[in-house]
Amino acid sequence: MRIIDMHCDTIGELFALKSQGQPGTLRENKLHIDLLRMKGSRYLLQNFALFVQLGKDGDPWERVCSLHELYEQELRQNSDLIAPVYQFSDIHENERAGKMSALLTVEEGAVCKGELEKLRELYKWGVRMLTLTWNFPNELGWPNFSRGQSHYLPNTTQGLTERGREFVAEMEKLGMIPDVSHLSDAGFYDVLAVTKKPFVASHSNAREICPWVRNMTDDMIRKLAERGGVMGLNFCADFLEEVPEGQKNPGTIAAVVRHAKHIADVGGVSVLGLGSDFDGIDTHEELPGAQSMERLWDAMKQGGFSEEQLDRIFWKNVLRVYEEVL
């Protein structure tokens, strides 16, 4: 078993711990992910998101710069275990050196303030995936869910802005992957129209199984599959299954398997990947962290997936997209 996970928010959580004077490093901590647990679970690659929350984290560009500084510091201090990815060949070179790979991403397109020069600066840092929006409209487009709005009503009319279209086109030229998780339904189809290469929904499930608008419709799953893209199974309990209002939603592995089977039925196994959202979600009681991935493998195997299919879901499908785009 090997693992590629397209989304975690661990860098932001470490930043918060350090800001509060609390202990915790990327090597070892009490969060969902650290390098020692990743190594024990045979991770090949982890995407590390630099997440910025508009209206809370101050100037978005300054914030992403601070997060990037922490990311660089942690990779330097743990160079015996993990190394960055700038081009596809780095993944194999890191593996040959006995190291895991770190792929840098940004979650919130507003960090660029609509300036292509800042997008190119992110690329120089090693950012190879950009989540175009979070839960706020920005210079690039509209999200599917904004705070205070219903999580059942998708935005089917407001997609990418003209600047957003320019950004996505430039990303494709650079070799940076557009990420449509959080983006509106209309925005998904705009990205589909603007791009030619595969793109991803790094941490999104199936809306047919759980109706949160953060999840993907069957048509979106099919279109993403036809493009050769992938979507990452998100372990957020609320995106996996609904519970009665006021009742705690602990999260179950069975719900993850239900989503995986539905997505595979609709778009084929090749569209499936992992996007845990570790350290960006409440702890999933049956999948509490990087140490739990073998448990998910076993449950999916019992659910009917073959080992060959599981290899594709756990790492090969995402690796294929990285080989084509990076």
XYZ file of C-alpha atoms in Angstrom:
326
model
C 0.000 0.000 0.000
C 1.181 3.498 -0.908
C -0.641 6.774 -0.423
C -1.022 10.098 -2.189
C -3.337 12.505 -0.360
C -4.383 15.594 -2.313
C -5.366 17.825 0.600
C -4.523 18.555 4.215
C -4.420 21.758 6.295
C -1.581 20.724 8.586
C 0.673 23.707 7.847
C -2.031 26.129 8.965
C -2.628 24.150 12.151
C 1.100 24.123 12.927
C 1.192 27.875 12.299
C -1.629 28.325 14.822
C 0.169 26.174 17.402
C 3.386 28.147 17.022
C 1.478 31.439 17.241
C 0.033 30.255 20.563
C 3.378 29.017 21.851
C 2.229 25.402 21.849
C 4.393 22.409 20.860
C 4.147 20.634 17.530
C 6.276 20.117 14.439
C 5.652 18.523 11.084
C 7.816 15.614 12.200
C 5.708 14.785 15.261
C 2.553 16.350 16.682
C -0.922 15.596 18.036
C -2.709 16.704 14.868
C -4.111 14.407 12.179
C -0.865 14.247 10.193
C 2.828 14.147 10.982
C 5.783 12.729 9.112
C 6.446 9.822 11.430
C 2.889 8.527 11.080
C 2.981 9.163 7.338
C 6.158 7.112 7.025
C 4.620 4.303 9.077
C 1.626 4.250 6.711
C 3.831 4.242 3.587
C 2.886 7.645 2.192
C 4.426 8.389 -1.177
C 3.279 12.019 -1.346
C 1.241 14.501 0.661
C -0.180 17.733 -0.710
C 0.266 20.469 1.900
C -2.196 23.348 1.510
C -1.477 26.914 2.550
C -4.998 27.901 3.625
C -6.024 31.528 4.068
C -9.426 32.537 5.443
C -10.556 35.872 4.055
C -11.686 38.381 6.676
C -9.886 36.517 9.456
C -6.232 36.113 8.534
C -5.408 39.711 7.600
C -3.835 40.572 4.269
C -4.152 37.331 2.244
C -0.831 37.695 0.412
C 1.087 38.437 3.615
C -0.578 35.483 5.303
C 0.268 33.019 2.545
C 3.869 34.278 2.610
C 4.045 33.560 6.364
C 2.608 30.069 5.871
C 5.076 29.422 3.075
C 7.958 30.438 5.317
C 6.829 27.870 7.909
C 6.450 25.183 5.228
C 9.980 25.829 3.968
C 11.349 25.760 7.505
C 9.682 22.438 8.286
C 10.931 20.832 5.072
C 14.493 21.981 5.796
C 14.340 20.594 9.326
C 12.960 17.255 8.109
C 14.950 16.776 4.922
C 15.860 13.263 6.034
C 12.209 12.199 5.680
C 10.606 14.391 3.013
C 11.532 16.566 0.043
C 9.592 19.008 -2.151
C 8.193 18.380 -5.621
C 8.757 20.951 -8.375
C 8.454 18.630 -11.372
C 7.112 15.133 -11.816
C 10.518 13.441 -11.827
C 11.132 14.726 -8.280
C 8.582 12.232 -6.961
C 10.566 9.269 -8.226
C 13.901 10.803 -7.238
C 12.645 11.393 -3.694
C 11.383 7.825 -3.485
C 14.719 6.448 -4.685
C 16.391 8.490 -1.939
C 14.087 6.890 0.638
C 12.081 10.063 1.164
C 8.409 10.996 0.954
C 7.342 13.873 -1.283
C 5.630 17.139 -0.390
C 3.599 18.944 -3.039
C 2.717 22.532 -2.153
C -0.805 23.859 -2.786
C -2.768 26.997 -1.918
C -6.387 26.954 -0.773
C -7.882 30.376 -1.605
C -7.239 32.046 -4.938
C -7.697 35.480 -3.379
C -4.127 35.362 -2.051
C -3.082 36.539 -5.530
C -5.362 39.602 -5.352
C -6.176 39.058 -9.022
C -2.538 39.613 -10.058
C -0.981 37.103 -12.452
C 2.467 38.133 -11.185
C 1.564 36.717 -7.770
C 0.352 33.477 -9.364
C 3.733 33.155 -11.074
C 5.449 33.838 -7.746
C 3.465 30.976 -6.191
C 4.689 28.753 -8.997
C 8.295 29.721 -8.238
C 7.696 28.655 -4.619
C 6.653 25.219 -5.848
C 2.877 25.635 -5.685
C 1.491 23.109 -8.159
C -2.219 23.218 -7.279
C -4.539 26.140 -6.492
C -7.998 25.795 -4.943
C -9.635 28.670 -6.797
C -12.037 29.710 -4.022
C -12.812 28.787 -0.444
C -16.168 29.835 1.053
C -16.040 33.447 -0.140
C -16.318 35.081 -3.569
C -13.007 36.434 -4.782
C -11.383 37.954 -7.861
C -11.454 34.576 -9.613
C -14.967 33.309 -9.008
C -17.747 32.229 -6.686
C -17.894 29.362 -4.216
C -20.733 26.847 -3.916
C -21.196 27.563 -0.243
C -20.818 30.815 1.670
C -21.161 31.211 5.416
C -24.783 31.807 6.384
C -26.173 30.222 3.217
C -27.879 26.875 2.776
C -25.515 23.988 2.149
C -28.181 22.385 -0.075
C -28.458 25.121 -2.715
C -25.628 25.090 -5.288
C -24.625 28.210 -7.178
C -25.438 27.349 -10.782
C -25.271 30.868 -12.221
C -22.068 32.524 -10.954
C -18.850 30.838 -12.027
C -15.418 32.117 -12.931
C -14.870 35.823 -13.461
C -13.035 36.985 -16.559
C -9.906 37.282 -14.429
C -10.546 33.775 -13.155
C -10.577 32.475 -16.707
C -7.258 34.223 -17.335
C -5.822 32.620 -14.191
C -6.930 29.113 -15.139
C -5.493 29.495 -18.637
C -2.187 30.731 -17.179
C -2.133 27.867 -14.686
C -2.415 25.378 -17.516
C 0.517 27.039 -19.302
C 2.643 26.968 -16.149
C 1.843 23.400 -15.156
C -0.269 24.241 -12.106
C -3.416 22.193 -11.475
C -6.771 23.985 -10.999
C -8.665 22.608 -8.005
C -12.462 22.986 -8.164
C -13.263 21.849 -4.614
C -15.289 24.702 -3.029
C -15.937 26.268 -6.451
C -19.544 26.804 -7.580
C -21.273 24.390 -9.942
C -21.149 27.084 -12.627
C -17.436 27.518 -11.951
C -16.794 23.806 -12.448
C -18.214 23.980 -15.961
C -16.244 27.172 -16.663
C -13.000 25.407 -15.711
C -14.031 22.512 -17.942
C -14.506 24.951 -20.833
C -11.273 26.908 -20.283
C -8.920 23.938 -19.852
C -7.697 21.108 -22.038
C -5.649 19.148 -19.484
C -6.920 17.244 -16.419
C -7.894 19.180 -13.310
C -8.983 17.990 -9.864
C -11.525 18.309 -7.082
C -8.940 17.665 -4.393
C -11.321 17.033 -1.494
C -14.931 16.459 -2.591
C -17.386 13.547 -2.365
C -20.582 12.516 -4.203
C -23.655 14.746 -3.862
C -25.948 11.858 -4.762
C -24.893 10.145 -1.516
C -24.718 13.263 0.680
C -26.410 16.427 -0.639
C -23.940 19.027 0.652
C -23.086 21.390 -2.217
C -19.385 20.855 -1.447
C -19.843 17.461 -3.090
C -19.944 16.726 -6.816
C -22.996 15.896 -8.906
C -23.005 12.755 -11.026
C -22.679 14.857 -14.185
C -19.643 16.647 -12.759
C -18.084 13.299 -11.804
C -18.586 12.014 -15.366
C -17.186 15.181 -16.935
C -14.150 15.135 -14.633
C -13.550 11.484 -15.505
C -13.830 12.170 -19.229
C -11.193 14.894 -18.851
C -8.874 12.468 -17.053
C -9.075 14.311 -13.736
C -9.466 12.958 -10.234
C -11.475 13.755 -7.115
C -10.261 13.078 -3.591
C -12.446 11.321 -1.044
C -12.963 13.804 1.803
C -13.186 12.389 5.347
C -15.295 15.277 6.710
C -18.222 13.537 8.413
C -20.762 16.156 7.287
C -19.782 15.631 3.641
C -20.104 11.852 4.020
C -23.549 11.399 5.535
C -26.277 13.402 7.205
C -27.395 12.950 10.781
C -30.417 14.501 12.532
C -29.944 18.166 13.408
C -28.255 18.609 16.762
C -26.775 15.111 16.739
C -23.001 14.650 16.650
C -21.690 13.270 13.369
C -18.687 11.105 14.293
C -17.870 9.848 10.798
C -17.788 6.227 9.630
C -15.573 4.309 7.239
C -18.702 2.697 5.804
C -19.801 6.123 4.536
C -16.442 6.664 2.795
C -16.840 3.287 1.090
C -20.387 4.185 -0.042
C -19.098 7.354 -1.703
C -16.196 5.503 -3.306
C -18.472 2.839 -4.769
C -20.916 5.408 -6.125
C -18.173 7.536 -7.690
C -16.590 4.453 -9.273
C -19.986 3.374 -10.640
C -20.608 6.804 -12.154
C -17.179 7.836 -13.421
C -15.041 4.720 -13.224
C -12.308 3.851 -10.767
C -9.822 6.102 -12.610
C -11.523 9.270 -11.313
C -11.055 8.329 -7.651
C -8.295 9.504 -5.337
C -7.822 10.556 -1.729
C -8.304 14.067 -0.340
C -8.583 13.502 3.397
C -8.886 17.167 4.476
C -6.940 16.111 7.587
C -6.328 18.981 10.006
C -9.020 20.992 8.229
C -11.940 18.968 9.622
C -13.194 17.682 12.942
C -11.609 14.338 13.752
C -13.273 11.436 11.942
C -13.655 8.884 14.731
C -12.854 5.846 12.570
C -10.179 7.599 10.487
C -8.517 9.889 13.035
C -5.271 10.476 11.174
C -2.503 9.320 8.851
C -2.084 6.179 10.930
C -5.592 5.027 9.895
C -5.133 4.565 6.171
C -4.615 0.807 6.261
C -7.978 0.561 8.026
C -9.595 2.374 5.087
C -7.824 0.084 2.591
C -9.129 -3.006 4.393
C -12.691 -1.635 4.543
C -12.692 -0.778 0.838
C -11.331 -4.212 -0.015
C -14.115 -5.795 2.038
C -16.514 -3.487 0.199
C -15.638 -5.070 -3.130
C -12.648 -3.161 -4.504
C -9.767 -5.282 -5.795
C -6.178 -4.599 -4.756
C -5.442 -3.333 -8.273
C -8.348 -0.879 -8.007
C -7.246 0.200 -4.535
C -3.731 0.919 -5.774
C -5.252 3.208 -8.383
C -7.456 4.967 -5.834
C -4.808 5.307 -3.121
C -2.031 6.675 -5.369
C -1.817 5.703 -9.037
C -4.686 7.836 -10.378
C -3.333 11.025 -8.810
C 0.203 10.157 -9.914
C -1.078 9.828 -13.493
C -2.534 13.351 -13.374
C 0.691 14.740 -11.911
C 2.693 13.094 -14.669
C 0.473 14.655 -17.328
C 0.235 18.178 -15.888
C 3.330 18.985 -13.817
